[in-house]
């Protein structure tokens, strides 16, 4: 006799946390605390760099998913820095997969749990099944296997933690590295002052447009409740879900270690990483409209990887951000439109950025 496969349901967290129960504005500020679960399936004791964005993302995703979760991790920083022989920071089952097969491995886990529960060989309920792959894996080497898993609609959450480079092998360029982003494979020089000349691949839109039956969302480590709620929505949905999370890499991007979460907000406020949800029922995109719209220089100047940019590179980046604002259905303020003119940034030739040039990468 086939046994029923019971699915779990994770409640969404209140944006305002405990402050929601308080009446006045001042009180809400004082009592604000998100209702973050106390459990930490991703514990201290890993070996990522201080301020590592992917480690923050791993912690919040697993907090949101809870104890009845299994995780897969393709090769990358979050495999290598989190596993030494007989030692991991996970309190839930975790498995490493080759970099190309995060999607196929996770499909197998999903199909396996489903079959085992139906045959009465696993007591259930159906666990939260998650794979967290780097951008080199999800947007490049393992793109096909994740696309296949989404297409077949396996009941799992497929996450790309995006640090915009192949970090683990020495900060090499990946398809999501931004225009002019310095990596060891995109050095700048006289012949090519920009460094990286190509725009980044729009992975999340590709996943949503290519797999219209899937829940797809973008988020960043700048918005913990948003990140955790999208994790829960992806897991609650029966079928495949994909989440693209912006995760700064302190070593590769060269910034002050305490600025990881701040960068996760500034990239959104600068219009360079739109945060949205795609609803497969209506096939609509729901965009988050940040309350602040900043010039891209507010974001670029915090990172050594952009320290070589010339006025024309900054103007091109502002133009890309302005196109994003329009996509999001937001007005583009005059100051940001004027930033499309290289002459507006001429003074940057004479000024030094707040952070030094990214000379240390790969050294
Ligand atoms: C098929 C294959 N090619 C290359 C590698 C070498 N490799 C190991 S980790 C890594 C970087 C992965 O980058 P990403 O997925 O972005 O994760 P990150 O290191 O940035 O966290 C590479 C290229 C590999 N393991 N397998
Ligand atoms: S190199 Fe970047 S992604 Fe890797 S552990 Fe360090 S900060 Fe994290
Ligand atoms: Mg990466």
mmCIF file of C-alpha atoms and ligand atoms in Angstrom:
data_model
loop_
_atom_site.group_PDB
_atom_site.id
_atom_site.type_symbol
_atom_site.label_atom_id
_atom_site.label_comp_id
_atom_site.label_asym_id
_atom_site.label_seq_id
_atom_site.Cartn_x
_atom_site.Cartn_y
_atom_site.Cartn_z
ATOM 1 C CA UNK A 1 0.000 0.000 0.000
ATOM 2 C CA UNK A 2 1.367 3.442 -0.906
ATOM 3 C CA UNK A 3 1.855 5.787 2.056
ATOM 4 C CA UNK A 4 0.853 9.433 1.865
ATOM 5 C CA UNK A 5 3.687 11.958 1.404
ATOM 6 C CA UNK A 6 3.072 14.690 4.008
ATOM 7 C CA UNK A 7 4.491 18.126 3.167
ATOM 8 C CA UNK A 8 5.625 20.657 5.794
ATOM 9 C CA UNK A 9 4.409 24.247 5.967
ATOM 10 C CA UNK A 10 6.669 27.011 7.298
ATOM 11 C CA UNK A 11 4.882 30.200 8.504
ATOM 12 C CA UNK A 12 6.152 33.517 7.139
ATOM 13 C CA UNK A 13 8.023 35.847 9.498
ATOM 14 C CA UNK A 14 6.584 39.274 10.351
ATOM 15 C CA UNK A 15 8.632 42.066 8.759
ATOM 16 C CA UNK A 16 8.219 44.186 11.890
ATOM 17 C CA UNK A 17 8.900 41.362 14.331
ATOM 18 C CA UNK A 18 7.953 41.994 17.950
ATOM 19 C CA UNK A 19 7.583 45.726 17.245
ATOM 20 C CA UNK A 20 4.322 44.961 15.393
ATOM 21 C CA UNK A 21 2.615 44.435 18.755
ATOM 22 C CA UNK A 22 3.509 47.976 19.909
ATOM 23 C CA UNK A 23 1.287 50.960 19.072
ATOM 24 C CA UNK A 24 3.413 54.075 18.722
ATOM 25 C CA UNK A 25 6.207 54.726 16.193
ATOM 26 C CA UNK A 26 8.917 55.261 18.804
ATOM 27 C CA UNK A 27 7.916 52.075 20.580
ATOM 28 C CA UNK A 28 8.065 50.116 17.344
ATOM 29 C CA UNK A 29 11.638 51.257 16.806
ATOM 30 C CA UNK A 30 12.600 50.312 20.336
ATOM 31 C CA UNK A 31 11.020 46.879 20.203
ATOM 32 C CA UNK A 32 11.833 45.995 16.620
ATOM 33 C CA UNK A 33 13.241 42.528 16.451
ATOM 34 C CA UNK A 34 12.453 40.045 13.722
ATOM 35 C CA UNK A 35 10.904 36.772 14.878
ATOM 36 C CA UNK A 36 14.043 34.928 13.878
ATOM 37 C CA UNK A 37 14.090 31.246 14.865
ATOM 38 C CA UNK A 38 16.614 30.443 17.588
ATOM 39 C CA UNK A 39 17.883 27.274 15.980
ATOM 40 C CA UNK A 40 20.991 27.498 13.829
ATOM 41 C CA UNK A 41 21.441 24.470 11.549
ATOM 42 C CA UNK A 42 24.560 26.261 10.173
ATOM 43 C CA UNK A 43 26.675 26.682 13.288
ATOM 44 C CA UNK A 44 29.799 28.660 14.131
ATOM 45 C CA UNK A 45 33.084 26.889 13.490
ATOM 46 C CA UNK A 46 33.315 27.096 9.702
ATOM 47 C CA UNK A 47 36.363 28.602 8.001
ATOM 48 C CA UNK A 48 34.975 31.228 5.645
ATOM 49 C CA UNK A 49 36.611 34.683 5.599
ATOM 50 C CA UNK A 50 35.452 37.278 8.131
ATOM 51 C CA UNK A 51 32.401 39.057 6.734
ATOM 52 C CA UNK A 52 31.733 36.341 4.120
ATOM 53 C CA UNK A 53 28.367 37.096 2.441
ATOM 54 C CA UNK A 54 27.675 33.494 1.396
ATOM 55 C CA UNK A 55 28.162 32.337 5.021
ATOM 56 C CA UNK A 56 25.548 34.882 6.176
ATOM 57 C CA UNK A 57 23.181 33.642 3.461
ATOM 58 C CA UNK A 58 23.751 29.986 4.457
ATOM 59 C CA UNK A 59 23.002 30.792 8.083
ATOM 60 C CA UNK A 60 19.758 32.666 7.382
ATOM 61 C CA UNK A 61 18.474 30.167 4.819
ATOM 62 C CA UNK A 62 19.019 27.274 7.225
ATOM 63 C CA UNK A 63 17.505 29.216 10.136
ATOM 64 C CA UNK A 64 14.410 29.723 7.979
ATOM 65 C CA UNK A 65 14.321 26.095 6.832
ATOM 66 C CA UNK A 66 14.770 24.581 10.304
ATOM 67 C CA UNK A 67 15.817 21.204 11.618
ATOM 68 C CA UNK A 68 13.992 18.920 9.178
ATOM 69 C CA UNK A 69 16.157 19.892 6.238
ATOM 70 C CA UNK A 70 18.719 18.261 3.962
ATOM 71 C CA UNK A 71 21.262 20.382 2.080
ATOM 72 C CA UNK A 72 23.495 19.846 -0.913
ATOM 73 C CA UNK A 73 26.456 22.042 -1.794
ATOM 74 C CA UNK A 74 28.302 21.935 -5.134
ATOM 75 C CA UNK A 75 32.035 22.631 -5.137
ATOM 76 C CA UNK A 76 32.920 26.220 -4.277
ATOM 77 C CA UNK A 77 33.892 28.259 -1.219
ATOM 78 C CA UNK A 78 30.863 27.066 0.697
ATOM 79 C CA UNK A 79 31.908 23.459 0.204
ATOM 80 C CA UNK A 80 35.627 23.856 0.774
ATOM 81 C CA UNK A 81 35.505 26.288 3.708
ATOM 82 C CA UNK A 82 32.741 24.303 5.428
ATOM 83 C CA UNK A 83 34.065 20.787 5.335
ATOM 84 C CA UNK A 84 37.162 19.213 6.703
ATOM 85 C CA UNK A 85 37.417 15.491 7.353
ATOM 86 C CA UNK A 86 34.861 14.480 10.010
ATOM 87 C CA UNK A 87 33.938 18.086 10.690
ATOM 88 C CA UNK A 88 31.172 20.351 9.329
ATOM 89 C CA UNK A 89 29.242 23.291 10.788
ATOM 90 C CA UNK A 90 25.887 21.648 9.910
ATOM 91 C CA UNK A 91 23.461 20.100 12.380
ATOM 92 C CA UNK A 92 21.348 18.832 9.448
ATOM 93 C CA UNK A 93 22.369 16.269 6.794
ATOM 94 C CA UNK A 94 24.609 17.834 4.153
ATOM 95 C CA UNK A 95 26.255 16.415 1.026
ATOM 96 C CA UNK A 96 28.812 17.714 -1.407
ATOM 97 C CA UNK A 97 28.103 17.408 -5.150
ATOM 98 C CA UNK A 98 30.389 18.026 -8.119
ATOM 99 C CA UNK A 99 30.152 21.624 -9.320
ATOM 100 C CA UNK A 100 28.200 20.667 -12.451
ATOM 101 C CA UNK A 101 25.596 18.461 -10.808
ATOM 102 C CA UNK A 102 23.921 20.401 -7.990
ATOM 103 C CA UNK A 103 20.637 20.247 -9.913
ATOM 104 C CA UNK A 104 20.737 16.571 -10.850
ATOM 105 C CA UNK A 105 21.929 15.486 -7.379
ATOM 106 C CA UNK A 106 19.103 17.438 -5.742
ATOM 107 C CA UNK A 107 16.536 16.035 -8.198
ATOM 108 C CA UNK A 108 17.689 12.588 -7.139
ATOM 109 C CA UNK A 109 17.306 13.436 -3.451
ATOM 110 C CA UNK A 110 13.791 14.771 -4.035
ATOM 111 C CA UNK A 111 12.680 11.765 -6.077
ATOM 112 C CA UNK A 112 14.358 9.421 -3.569
ATOM 113 C CA UNK A 113 12.603 10.886 -0.503
ATOM 114 C CA UNK A 114 9.271 10.835 -2.301
ATOM 115 C CA UNK A 115 9.669 7.156 -3.239
ATOM 116 C CA UNK A 116 10.991 6.100 0.189
ATOM 117 C CA UNK A 117 8.094 7.767 2.008
ATOM 118 C CA UNK A 118 5.535 6.269 -0.386
ATOM 119 C CA UNK A 119 6.994 2.796 0.124
ATOM 120 C CA UNK A 120 7.042 3.225 3.909
ATOM 121 C CA UNK A 121 10.851 3.116 4.125
ATOM 122 C CA UNK A 122 11.114 6.677 5.479
ATOM 123 C CA UNK A 123 8.689 7.857 8.153
ATOM 124 C CA UNK A 124 8.348 11.378 6.680
ATOM 125 C CA UNK A 125 7.302 14.121 6.551
ATOM 126 C CA UNK A 126 8.939 15.133 3.287
ATOM 127 C CA UNK A 127 12.029 17.156 4.332
ATOM 128 C CA UNK A 128 12.977 20.643 3.172
ATOM 129 C CA UNK A 129 15.386 19.905 0.338
ATOM 130 C CA UNK A 130 17.803 22.690 -0.578
ATOM 131 C CA UNK A 131 20.835 23.069 -2.787
ATOM 132 C CA UNK A 132 22.972 26.190 -2.443
ATOM 133 C CA UNK A 133 25.289 26.641 -5.420
ATOM 134 C CA UNK A 134 27.718 29.458 -6.201
ATOM 135 C CA UNK A 135 27.336 31.586 -9.317
ATOM 136 C CA UNK A 136 30.119 29.667 -11.072
ATOM 137 C CA UNK A 137 28.051 26.546 -10.536
ATOM 138 C CA UNK A 138 24.482 27.862 -10.953
ATOM 139 C CA UNK A 139 25.070 30.417 -13.731
ATOM 140 C CA UNK A 140 27.810 28.600 -15.618
ATOM 141 C CA UNK A 141 29.185 25.071 -15.103
ATOM 142 C CA UNK A 142 26.055 23.619 -13.461
ATOM 143 C CA UNK A 143 23.421 25.752 -15.192
ATOM 144 C CA UNK A 144 22.156 22.846 -17.296
ATOM 145 C CA UNK A 145 21.586 20.536 -14.354
ATOM 146 C CA UNK A 146 19.681 23.189 -12.363
ATOM 147 C CA UNK A 147 17.601 24.131 -15.414
ATOM 148 C CA UNK A 148 16.773 20.439 -15.899
ATOM 149 C CA UNK A 149 15.642 20.111 -12.278
ATOM 150 C CA UNK A 150 13.440 23.219 -12.536
ATOM 151 C CA UNK A 151 11.989 22.027 -15.831
ATOM 152 C CA UNK A 152 11.070 18.636 -14.305
ATOM 153 C CA UNK A 153 9.614 20.507 -11.300
ATOM 154 C CA UNK A 154 11.280 18.479 -8.527
ATOM 155 C CA UNK A 155 10.047 19.518 -5.104
ATOM 156 C CA UNK A 156 13.136 21.364 -3.822
ATOM 157 C CA UNK A 157 14.596 24.846 -3.433
ATOM 158 C CA UNK A 158 17.500 25.654 -5.752
ATOM 159 C CA UNK A 159 19.559 28.634 -4.570
ATOM 160 C CA UNK A 160 22.363 30.535 -6.236
ATOM 161 C CA UNK A 161 24.515 32.380 -3.708
ATOM 162 C CA UNK A 162 26.083 34.979 -5.946
ATOM 163 C CA UNK A 163 29.457 36.431 -4.998
ATOM 164 C CA UNK A 164 29.976 37.459 -8.622
ATOM 165 C CA UNK A 165 33.138 35.404 -9.140
ATOM 166 C CA UNK A 166 34.668 31.953 -8.939
ATOM 167 C CA UNK A 167 35.945 32.761 -5.453
ATOM 168 C CA UNK A 168 37.286 29.453 -4.262
ATOM 169 C CA UNK A 169 39.798 29.039 -7.063
ATOM 170 C CA UNK A 170 41.209 32.567 -6.753
ATOM 171 C CA UNK A 171 38.536 35.176 -7.629
ATOM 172 C CA UNK A 172 38.134 34.439 -11.343
ATOM 173 C CA UNK A 173 35.530 36.018 -13.591
ATOM 174 C CA UNK A 174 32.095 34.379 -13.743
ATOM 175 C CA UNK A 175 29.046 35.214 -15.895
ATOM 176 C CA UNK A 176 27.581 37.289 -13.047
ATOM 177 C CA UNK A 177 30.712 39.422 -12.486
ATOM 178 C CA UNK A 178 29.561 43.012 -13.096
ATOM 179 C CA UNK A 179 30.791 45.180 -15.953
ATOM 180 C CA UNK A 180 34.259 46.555 -15.025
ATOM 181 C CA UNK A 181 34.482 44.270 -11.984
ATOM 182 C CA UNK A 182 38.122 43.366 -11.411
ATOM 183 C CA UNK A 183 38.983 39.663 -11.128
ATOM 184 C CA UNK A 184 42.188 37.738 -11.686
ATOM 185 C CA UNK A 185 40.943 36.902 -15.208
ATOM 186 C CA UNK A 186 39.799 40.452 -16.041
ATOM 187 C CA UNK A 187 42.753 42.696 -15.191
ATOM 188 C CA UNK A 188 42.599 46.312 -16.310
ATOM 189 C CA UNK A 189 45.411 47.963 -18.267
ATOM 190 C CA UNK A 190 46.181 50.365 -21.081
ATOM 191 C CA UNK A 191 44.674 48.133 -23.762
ATOM 192 C CA UNK A 192 41.538 47.451 -21.724
ATOM 193 C CA UNK A 193 40.975 50.034 -18.991
ATOM 194 C CA UNK A 194 37.574 48.579 -17.996
ATOM 195 C CA UNK A 195 38.759 45.122 -17.002
ATOM 196 C CA UNK A 196 35.568 43.135 -17.564
ATOM 197 C CA UNK A 197 33.844 44.398 -20.692
ATOM 198 C CA UNK A 198 30.734 42.172 -20.724
ATOM 199 C CA UNK A 199 27.533 42.890 -18.779
ATOM 200 C CA UNK A 200 26.474 40.310 -16.162
ATOM 201 C CA UNK A 201 24.191 37.408 -17.095
ATOM 202 C CA UNK A 202 20.641 37.933 -15.797
ATOM 203 C CA UNK A 203 20.392 34.495 -14.189
ATOM 204 C CA UNK A 204 17.178 34.931 -12.216
ATOM 205 C CA UNK A 205 15.185 36.358 -15.139
ATOM 206 C CA UNK A 206 16.489 33.531 -17.287
ATOM 207 C CA UNK A 207 15.238 31.012 -14.725
ATOM 208 C CA UNK A 208 11.821 32.669 -14.411
ATOM 209 C CA UNK A 209 11.262 33.117 -18.147
ATOM 210 C CA UNK A 210 12.604 29.679 -18.991
ATOM 211 C CA UNK A 211 10.672 27.799 -16.271
ATOM 212 C CA UNK A 212 7.413 29.745 -15.969
ATOM 213 C CA UNK A 213 5.818 27.118 -13.682
ATOM 214 C CA UNK A 214 8.437 27.739 -10.920
ATOM 215 C CA UNK A 215 8.481 30.231 -8.039
ATOM 216 C CA UNK A 216 11.544 32.446 -8.656
ATOM 217 C CA UNK A 217 12.816 35.248 -6.419
ATOM 218 C CA UNK A 218 15.830 37.484 -5.923
ATOM 219 C CA UNK A 219 17.075 38.787 -2.596
ATOM 220 C CA UNK A 220 20.244 39.967 -0.851
ATOM 221 C CA UNK A 221 21.934 39.579 2.525
ATOM 222 C CA UNK A 222 20.877 43.198 3.149
ATOM 223 C CA UNK A 223 17.278 42.085 3.835
ATOM 224 C CA UNK A 224 17.299 39.147 6.282
ATOM 225 C CA UNK A 225 13.523 38.808 6.742
ATOM 226 C CA UNK A 226 12.963 38.999 2.980
ATOM 227 C CA UNK A 227 15.651 36.348 2.453
ATOM 228 C CA UNK A 228 14.123 34.046 5.081
ATOM 229 C CA UNK A 229 10.542 34.519 3.887
ATOM 230 C CA UNK A 230 11.481 33.824 0.266
ATOM 231 C CA UNK A 231 13.272 30.689 1.476
ATOM 232 C CA UNK A 232 10.069 29.595 3.224
ATOM 233 C CA UNK A 233 7.854 30.459 0.263
ATOM 234 C CA UNK A 234 10.128 28.471 -2.040
ATOM 235 C CA UNK A 235 10.042 25.497 0.319
ATOM 236 C CA UNK A 236 6.284 25.688 0.948
ATOM 237 C CA UNK A 237 5.526 25.611 -2.740
ATOM 238 C CA UNK A 238 4.941 22.116 -4.102
ATOM 239 C CA UNK A 239 7.435 21.806 -6.964
ATOM 240 C CA UNK A 240 10.687 23.497 -7.907
ATOM 241 C CA UNK A 241 11.655 26.990 -6.727
ATOM 242 C CA UNK A 242 14.719 29.086 -7.514
ATOM 243 C CA UNK A 243 16.208 31.897 -5.414
ATOM 244 C CA UNK A 244 19.067 34.156 -6.480
ATOM 245 C CA UNK A 245 20.810 35.800 -3.524
ATOM 246 C CA UNK A 246 23.385 38.596 -3.764
ATOM 247 C CA UNK A 247 26.207 37.734 -1.336
ATOM 248 C CA UNK A 248 29.293 40.011 -1.157
ATOM 249 C CA UNK A 249 32.707 38.329 -1.042
ATOM 250 C CA UNK A 250 35.013 40.254 1.240
ATOM 251 C CA UNK A 251 38.188 38.757 -0.158
ATOM 252 C CA UNK A 252 37.310 39.157 -3.819
ATOM 253 C CA UNK A 253 35.622 42.545 -3.700
ATOM 254 C CA UNK A 254 37.983 44.185 -1.200
ATOM 255 C CA UNK A 255 35.893 46.112 1.311
ATOM 256 C CA UNK A 256 35.752 46.564 5.051
ATOM 257 C CA UNK A 257 34.551 43.313 6.601
ATOM 258 C CA UNK A 258 31.725 44.948 8.535
ATOM 259 C CA UNK A 259 30.119 46.271 5.322
ATOM 260 C CA UNK A 260 28.690 43.021 3.895
ATOM 261 C CA UNK A 261 25.076 43.651 4.910
ATOM 262 C CA UNK A 262 25.360 47.343 4.012
ATOM 263 C CA UNK A 263 26.513 46.382 0.503
ATOM 264 C CA UNK A 264 23.507 44.055 0.274
ATOM 265 C CA UNK A 265 21.290 47.128 0.720
ATOM 266 C CA UNK A 266 23.317 49.609 -1.319
ATOM 267 C CA UNK A 267 23.353 47.417 -4.408
ATOM 268 C CA UNK A 268 19.537 47.544 -4.360
ATOM 269 C CA UNK A 269 19.406 51.268 -3.565
ATOM 270 C CA UNK A 270 21.825 51.902 -6.460
ATOM 271 C CA UNK A 271 19.511 50.026 -8.871
ATOM 272 C CA UNK A 272 22.125 47.397 -9.664
ATOM 273 C CA UNK A 273 20.347 44.343 -8.206
ATOM 274 C CA UNK A 274 16.548 44.478 -8.499
ATOM 275 C CA UNK A 275 14.769 42.505 -5.768
ATOM 276 C CA UNK A 276 11.609 40.793 -6.971
ATOM 277 C CA UNK A 277 9.357 37.770 -6.825
ATOM 278 C CA UNK A 278 7.921 35.977 -9.832
ATOM 279 C CA UNK A 279 4.451 34.532 -9.340
ATOM 280 C CA UNK A 280 3.995 31.422 -11.502
ATOM 281 C CA UNK A 281 0.199 31.566 -11.133
ATOM 282 C CA UNK A 282 -0.143 35.011 -12.730
ATOM 283 C CA UNK A 283 3.267 35.112 -14.475
ATOM 284 C CA UNK A 284 3.868 38.539 -12.956
ATOM 285 C CA UNK A 285 6.969 40.068 -11.412
ATOM 286 C CA UNK A 286 6.523 41.900 -8.105
ATOM 287 C CA UNK A 287 9.353 44.375 -7.588
ATOM 288 C CA UNK A 288 10.550 45.746 -4.267
ATOM 289 C CA UNK A 289 10.809 49.547 -4.537
ATOM 290 C CA UNK A 290 13.608 50.705 -2.232
ATOM 291 C CA UNK A 291 12.790 53.920 -0.341
ATOM 292 C CA UNK A 292 16.195 55.384 -1.281
ATOM 293 C CA UNK A 293 17.621 55.734 -4.820
ATOM 294 C CA UNK A 294 21.364 56.371 -4.837
ATOM 295 C CA UNK A 295 23.930 57.098 -7.556
ATOM 296 C CA UNK A 296 25.952 53.970 -8.407
ATOM 297 C CA UNK A 297 29.095 55.633 -7.047
ATOM 298 C CA UNK A 298 27.687 55.203 -3.496
ATOM 299 C CA UNK A 299 28.006 51.475 -4.068
ATOM 300 C CA UNK A 300 31.101 51.290 -6.296
ATOM 301 C CA UNK A 301 33.295 53.471 -4.087
ATOM 302 C CA UNK A 302 33.070 51.015 -1.197
ATOM 303 C CA UNK A 303 34.896 48.288 -3.120
ATOM 304 C CA UNK A 304 38.471 47.953 -4.276
ATOM 305 C CA UNK A 305 37.439 45.862 -7.289
ATOM 306 C CA UNK A 306 36.019 49.014 -8.894
ATOM 307 C CA UNK A 307 38.884 51.324 -7.933
ATOM 308 C CA UNK A 308 40.261 51.491 -11.503
ATOM 309 C CA UNK A 309 37.016 52.651 -13.132
ATOM 310 C CA UNK A 310 37.172 55.717 -15.370
ATOM 311 C CA UNK A 311 34.352 58.267 -15.829
ATOM 312 C CA UNK A 312 33.022 56.465 -18.918
ATOM 313 C CA UNK A 313 32.791 53.155 -17.021
ATOM 314 C CA UNK A 314 30.865 54.765 -14.206
ATOM 315 C CA UNK A 315 28.529 56.478 -16.668
ATOM 316 C CA UNK A 316 27.870 53.130 -18.394
ATOM 317 C CA UNK A 317 27.102 51.521 -15.019
ATOM 318 C CA UNK A 318 24.707 54.361 -14.132
ATOM 319 C CA UNK A 319 22.966 53.846 -17.482
ATOM 320 C CA UNK A 320 22.517 50.137 -16.714
ATOM 321 C CA UNK A 321 21.088 51.015 -13.274
ATOM 322 C CA UNK A 322 18.691 53.545 -14.825
ATOM 323 C CA UNK A 323 17.401 50.868 -17.205
ATOM 324 C CA UNK A 324 16.829 48.647 -14.160
ATOM 325 C CA UNK A 325 14.847 51.404 -12.419
ATOM 326 C CA UNK A 326 12.641 51.643 -15.497
ATOM 327 C CA UNK A 327 12.173 47.836 -15.523
ATOM 328 C CA UNK A 328 11.085 48.069 -11.887
ATOM 329 C CA UNK A 329 8.473 50.692 -12.796
ATOM 330 C CA UNK A 330 10.267 53.440 -10.888
ATOM 331 C CA UNK A 331 11.006 57.012 -11.962
ATOM 332 C CA UNK A 332 14.631 57.869 -12.583
ATOM 333 C CA UNK A 333 15.528 61.098 -10.685
ATOM 334 C CA UNK A 334 17.284 63.811 -12.725
ATOM 335 C CA UNK A 335 20.518 63.411 -10.744
ATOM 336 C CA UNK A 336 20.751 59.748 -11.765
ATOM 337 C CA UNK A 337 19.974 60.528 -15.425
ATOM 338 C CA UNK A 338 22.732 63.131 -15.426
ATOM 339 C CA UNK A 339 25.090 60.430 -14.143
ATOM 340 C CA UNK A 340 24.914 58.811 -17.604
ATOM 341 C CA UNK A 341 27.207 61.596 -18.820
ATOM 342 C CA UNK A 342 30.919 60.743 -18.310
ATOM 343 C CA UNK A 343 31.677 64.461 -17.847
ATOM 344 C CA UNK A 344 29.745 64.294 -14.571
ATOM 345 C CA UNK A 345 32.388 61.941 -13.205
ATOM 346 C CA UNK A 346 35.445 63.756 -14.531
ATOM 347 C CA UNK A 347 36.589 64.748 -11.053
ATOM 348 C CA UNK A 348 36.976 61.040 -10.143
ATOM 349 C CA UNK A 349 40.102 60.965 -12.328
ATOM 350 C CA UNK A 350 41.806 63.189 -9.804
ATOM 351 C CA UNK A 351 40.286 61.690 -6.654
ATOM 352 C CA UNK A 352 41.217 58.503 -4.923
ATOM 353 C CA UNK A 353 38.439 56.162 -3.914
ATOM 354 C CA UNK A 354 37.662 55.470 -0.289
ATOM 355 C CA UNK A 355 39.174 51.992 -0.688
ATOM 356 C CA UNK A 356 42.535 51.122 -2.288
ATOM 357 C CA UNK A 357 42.846 49.415 -5.660
ATOM 358 C CA UNK A 358 42.287 45.697 -5.591
ATOM 359 C CA UNK A 359 45.967 44.739 -5.759
ATOM 360 C CA UNK A 360 45.771 41.865 -3.312
ATOM 361 C CA UNK A 361 43.525 39.564 -5.319
ATOM 362 C CA UNK A 362 45.258 36.344 -6.230
ATOM 363 C CA UNK A 363 48.565 37.586 -4.832
HETATM 364 C C1 LIG B 1 34.166 20.714 -13.484
HETATM 365 C C2 LIG B 1 34.983 21.537 -12.549
HETATM 366 N N1 LIG B 1 35.680 22.579 -13.036
HETATM 367 C C3 LIG B 1 36.409 23.354 -12.202
HETATM 368 C C4 LIG B 1 36.453 23.057 -10.866
HETATM 369 C C5 LIG B 1 37.325 23.896 -9.946
HETATM 370 N N2 LIG B 1 36.562 24.686 -9.031
HETATM 371 C C6 LIG B 1 36.391 24.336 -7.737
HETATM 372 S S1 LIG B 1 35.592 25.472 -6.815
HETATM 373 C C7 LIG B 1 35.479 26.490 -8.145
HETATM 374 C C8 LIG B 1 34.857 27.849 -7.978
HETATM 375 C C9 LIG B 1 33.365 27.806 -7.938
HETATM 376 O O1 LIG B 1 32.822 29.086 -8.030
HETATM 377 P P1 LIG B 1 31.372 29.362 -7.503
HETATM 378 O O2 LIG B 1 30.442 28.297 -7.927
HETATM 379 O O3 LIG B 1 31.005 30.735 -7.895
HETATM 380 O O4 LIG B 1 31.524 29.239 -5.908
HETATM 381 P P2 LIG B 1 32.440 30.184 -4.979
HETATM 382 O O5 LIG B 1 33.789 29.548 -4.919
HETATM 383 O O6 LIG B 1 32.464 31.533 -5.565
HETATM 384 O O7 LIG B 1 31.780 30.133 -3.645
HETATM 385 C C10 LIG B 1 36.054 25.926 -9.292
HETATM 386 C C11 LIG B 1 36.136 26.566 -10.624
HETATM 387 C C12 LIG B 1 35.750 21.940 -10.382
HETATM 388 N N3 LIG B 1 35.739 21.602 -9.108
HETATM 389 N N4 LIG B 1 35.016 21.190 -11.247
HETATM 390 S S1 LIG B 2 36.640 34.071 -0.619
HETATM 391 FE FE1 LIG B 2 34.677 35.191 -0.530
HETATM 392 S S2 LIG B 2 33.054 33.633 -0.700
HETATM 393 FE FE2 LIG B 2 34.995 32.588 -0.203
HETATM 394 S S3 LIG B 2 34.977 32.354 2.031
HETATM 395 FE FE3 LIG B 2 36.083 34.273 1.550
HETATM 396 S S4 LIG B 2 34.522 35.929 1.598
HETATM 397 FE FE4 LIG B 2 33.447 33.931 1.482
HETATM 398 MG MG1 LIG B 3 30.972 32.461 -6.774
#
